[in-house]
Amino acid sequence: PLGWRGAKLNTTVIYEDTSIRDPLTGLPRPLSNDQYVVANFDFRDDIPHSHWAWGGGFDFYRTRPYYRLAEVGVNNERPYHYLFVENKDVLGLDVKVQAFNLTNGRAYFHRTVWDGERTTAPILFIEDRNLSVEPIFQFTVKGKF
């Protein structure tokens, strides 16, 4: 519960630190593809004495690089924000409209590929992507007629 009747805030915040010895270099490195930072804040307000609810939230995570014999890469997406409005009794059905990625969260990908083992071979190519995810709108109807 959050400060007033009908309001609720759910949060998840995680930080994780991992380490493993890289079989090629012998040096410590994090586990491949480990999501080491996760943050989620989800707010919901069920308006008292009505069928209406509204809310929003924020999702964020960071992922460590993945390691292969001839490749190292990382795939991350930037923060996503969302808002929703819901009516819990439209002819007995639950109807919700949600807008996701309102602040232009992006998808980032970077990888380096070697022409053989990454410790000794020359780099074959480097790939960089920075993609716009664009806003996403969702209309949901739940229930039984």
mmCIF file of C-alpha atoms in Angstrom:
data_model
loop_
_atom_site.group_PDB
_atom_site.id
_atom_site.type_symbol
_atom_site.label_atom_id
_atom_site.label_comp_id
_atom_site.label_asym_id
_atom_site.label_seq_id
_atom_site.Cartn_x
_atom_site.Cartn_y
_atom_site.Cartn_z
ATOM 1 C CA PRO A 1 0.000 0.000 0.000
ATOM 2 C CA LEU A 2 1.125 3.537 -0.720
ATOM 3 C CA GLY A 3 -0.082 6.556 1.182
ATOM 4 C CA TRP A 4 -3.724 6.559 0.070
ATOM 5 C CA ARG A 5 -6.487 4.019 -0.317
ATOM 6 C CA GLY A 6 -6.244 1.992 -3.547
ATOM 7 C CA ALA A 7 -2.627 2.920 -4.338
ATOM 8 C CA LYS A 8 0.109 0.332 -4.470
ATOM 9 C CA LEU A 9 3.787 0.421 -5.440
ATOM 10 C CA ASN A 10 5.668 -2.789 -6.259
ATOM 11 C CA THR A 11 9.426 -2.562 -6.646
ATOM 12 C CA THR A 12 12.222 -4.913 -7.530
ATOM 13 C CA VAL A 13 15.855 -3.836 -7.436
ATOM 14 C CA ILE A 14 18.654 -6.350 -7.927
ATOM 15 C CA TYR A 15 22.403 -5.991 -8.224
ATOM 16 C CA GLU A 16 24.442 -9.139 -8.789
ATOM 17 C CA ASP A 17 28.207 -9.569 -8.986
ATOM 18 C CA THR A 18 29.586 -12.769 -10.513
ATOM 19 C CA SER A 19 33.020 -14.039 -11.449
ATOM 20 C CA ILE A 20 34.451 -16.992 -13.321
ATOM 21 C CA ARG A 21 37.921 -17.702 -14.689
ATOM 22 C CA ASP A 22 37.959 -17.276 -18.478
ATOM 23 C CA PRO A 23 39.231 -20.558 -20.003
ATOM 24 C CA LEU A 24 41.094 -18.711 -22.787
ATOM 25 C CA THR A 25 42.768 -15.894 -20.861
ATOM 26 C CA GLY A 26 42.900 -17.412 -17.377
ATOM 27 C CA LEU A 27 41.685 -14.072 -16.008
ATOM 28 C CA PRO A 28 38.525 -13.517 -13.983
ATOM 29 C CA ARG A 29 35.459 -12.228 -15.851
ATOM 30 C CA PRO A 30 31.724 -12.051 -15.122
ATOM 31 C CA LEU A 31 29.364 -14.855 -16.113
ATOM 32 C CA SER A 32 28.153 -14.578 -19.697
ATOM 33 C CA ASN A 33 24.897 -12.716 -20.320
ATOM 34 C CA ASP A 34 24.361 -12.090 -16.592
ATOM 35 C CA GLN A 35 21.658 -9.514 -15.869
ATOM 36 C CA TYR A 36 23.526 -7.764 -13.086
ATOM 37 C CA VAL A 37 21.213 -4.763 -12.596
ATOM 38 C CA VAL A 38 17.432 -5.092 -12.644
ATOM 39 C CA ALA A 39 15.033 -2.378 -11.517
ATOM 40 C CA ASN A 40 11.264 -2.391 -11.783
ATOM 41 C CA PHE A 41 8.860 0.108 -10.283
ATOM 42 C CA ASP A 42 5.165 -0.586 -10.840
ATOM 43 C CA PHE A 43 2.518 1.838 -9.555
ATOM 44 C CA ARG A 44 -1.220 1.102 -9.565
ATOM 45 C CA ASP A 45 -4.119 3.167 -8.222
ATOM 46 C CA ASP A 46 -7.498 1.426 -7.975
ATOM 47 C CA ILE A 47 -9.794 4.411 -7.501
ATOM 48 C CA PRO A 48 -12.080 3.716 -4.512
ATOM 49 C CA HIS A 49 -15.816 3.229 -5.197
ATOM 50 C CA SER A 50 -15.273 2.985 -8.967
ATOM 51 C CA HIS A 51 -14.334 0.470 -11.638
ATOM 52 C CA TRP A 52 -11.357 2.554 -12.729
ATOM 53 C CA ALA A 53 -7.655 2.050 -12.171
ATOM 54 C CA TRP A 54 -4.606 3.766 -13.602
ATOM 55 C CA GLY A 55 -0.890 3.526 -13.172
ATOM 56 C CA GLY A 56 2.485 3.204 -14.720
ATOM 57 C CA GLY A 57 5.943 1.959 -14.259
ATOM 58 C CA PHE A 58 9.567 1.809 -15.167
ATOM 59 C CA ASP A 59 11.690 -1.195 -16.218
ATOM 60 C CA PHE A 60 15.467 -1.125 -16.472
ATOM 61 C CA TYR A 61 18.160 -3.760 -16.720
ATOM 62 C CA ARG A 62 21.809 -4.094 -17.632
ATOM 63 C CA THR A 63 23.378 -7.267 -19.009
ATOM 64 C CA ARG A 64 27.040 -8.220 -18.953
ATOM 65 C CA PRO A 65 28.755 -9.363 -22.164
ATOM 66 C CA TYR A 66 28.585 -12.935 -23.409
ATOM 67 C CA TYR A 67 31.847 -14.737 -24.181
ATOM 68 C CA ARG A 68 32.478 -17.367 -26.861
ATOM 69 C CA LEU A 69 35.700 -18.812 -28.266
ATOM 70 C CA ALA A 70 35.712 -16.376 -31.194
ATOM 71 C CA GLU A 71 33.163 -13.757 -30.137
ATOM 72 C CA VAL A 72 32.293 -11.320 -27.358
ATOM 73 C CA GLY A 73 29.097 -9.298 -27.398
ATOM 74 C CA VAL A 74 26.584 -7.484 -25.275
ATOM 75 C CA ASN A 75 22.870 -6.841 -25.754
ATOM 76 C CA ASN A 76 21.148 -4.176 -23.655
ATOM 77 C CA GLU A 77 17.923 -2.247 -23.758
ATOM 78 C CA ARG A 78 17.452 1.111 -22.167
ATOM 79 C CA PRO A 79 14.756 2.104 -19.690
ATOM 80 C CA TYR A 80 11.147 1.541 -20.617
ATOM 81 C CA HIS A 81 8.308 3.534 -19.117
ATOM 82 C CA TYR A 82 4.643 2.702 -19.382
ATOM 83 C CA LEU A 83 1.211 4.066 -18.424
ATOM 84 C CA PHE A 84 -2.191 2.396 -18.352
ATOM 85 C CA VAL A 85 -5.873 3.096 -17.753
ATOM 86 C CA GLU A 86 -8.233 0.256 -16.871
ATOM 87 C CA ASN A 87 -11.953 -0.182 -16.394
ATOM 88 C CA LYS A 88 -12.817 -3.362 -14.509
ATOM 89 C CA ASP A 89 -16.477 -3.510 -15.563
ATOM 90 C CA VAL A 90 -17.269 -2.832 -19.211
ATOM 91 C CA LEU A 91 -20.232 -5.157 -19.770
ATOM 92 C CA GLY A 92 -18.668 -7.452 -17.170
ATOM 93 C CA LEU A 93 -15.249 -7.386 -18.837
ATOM 94 C CA ASP A 94 -11.933 -5.905 -17.759
ATOM 95 C CA VAL A 95 -10.689 -3.436 -20.421
ATOM 96 C CA LYS A 96 -7.177 -1.982 -20.275
ATOM 97 C CA VAL A 97 -5.298 0.421 -22.547
ATOM 98 C CA GLN A 98 -1.538 0.600 -22.075
ATOM 99 C CA ALA A 99 1.209 2.682 -23.688
ATOM 100 C CA PHE A 100 4.716 1.227 -23.432
ATOM 101 C CA ASN A 101 8.117 2.788 -24.189
ATOM 102 C CA LEU A 102 6.929 6.365 -23.959
ATOM 103 C CA THR A 103 10.456 7.745 -23.502
ATOM 104 C CA ASN A 104 12.078 6.107 -26.547
ATOM 105 C CA GLY A 105 13.905 3.247 -24.832
ATOM 106 C CA ARG A 106 16.389 1.721 -27.266
ATOM 107 C CA ALA A 107 17.921 -1.670 -28.028
ATOM 108 C CA TYR A 108 21.731 -1.715 -28.145
ATOM 109 C CA PHE A 109 23.872 -4.577 -29.426
ATOM 110 C CA HIS A 110 27.648 -4.702 -29.832
ATOM 111 C CA ARG A 111 29.819 -7.681 -30.719
ATOM 112 C CA THR A 112 33.356 -8.366 -31.834
ATOM 113 C CA VAL A 113 34.043 -11.507 -33.866
ATOM 114 C CA TRP A 114 37.562 -12.896 -34.350
ATOM 115 C CA ASP A 115 38.869 -15.122 -37.143
ATOM 116 C CA GLY A 116 39.624 -17.919 -34.645
ATOM 117 C CA GLU A 117 40.179 -17.826 -30.881
ATOM 118 C CA ARG A 118 39.629 -14.327 -29.511
ATOM 119 C CA THR A 119 42.965 -14.273 -27.677
ATOM 120 C CA THR A 120 45.184 -14.862 -30.727
ATOM 121 C CA ALA A 121 43.283 -14.353 -33.996
ATOM 122 C CA PRO A 122 42.747 -11.047 -35.805
ATOM 123 C CA ILE A 123 39.367 -9.352 -35.571
ATOM 124 C CA LEU A 124 37.090 -10.439 -38.399
ATOM 125 C CA PHE A 125 34.408 -7.766 -37.842
ATOM 126 C CA ILE A 126 32.675 -5.565 -35.275
ATOM 127 C CA GLU A 127 28.908 -5.118 -35.245
ATOM 128 C CA ASP A 128 27.122 -2.207 -33.574
ATOM 129 C CA ARG A 129 23.369 -1.693 -33.493
ATOM 130 C CA ASN A 130 21.376 1.079 -31.878
ATOM 131 C CA LEU A 131 17.709 0.439 -32.638
ATOM 132 C CA SER A 132 14.681 2.502 -31.795
ATOM 133 C CA VAL A 133 12.013 0.347 -30.182
ATOM 134 C CA GLU A 134 9.252 2.958 -30.699
ATOM 135 C CA PRO A 135 6.147 3.263 -28.528
ATOM 136 C CA ILE A 136 3.919 0.196 -28.229
ATOM 137 C CA PHE A 137 0.184 0.462 -27.575
ATOM 138 C CA GLN A 138 -1.776 -2.437 -26.141
ATOM 139 C CA PHE A 139 -5.523 -2.942 -25.788
ATOM 140 C CA THR A 140 -6.532 -5.867 -23.545
ATOM 141 C CA VAL A 141 -9.967 -7.329 -22.817
ATOM 142 C CA LYS A 142 -10.300 -10.040 -20.145
ATOM 143 C CA GLY A 143 -13.236 -11.931 -18.737
ATOM 144 C CA LYS A 144 -16.207 -14.036 -19.817
ATOM 145 C CA PHE A 145 -19.390 -13.054 -21.647
#
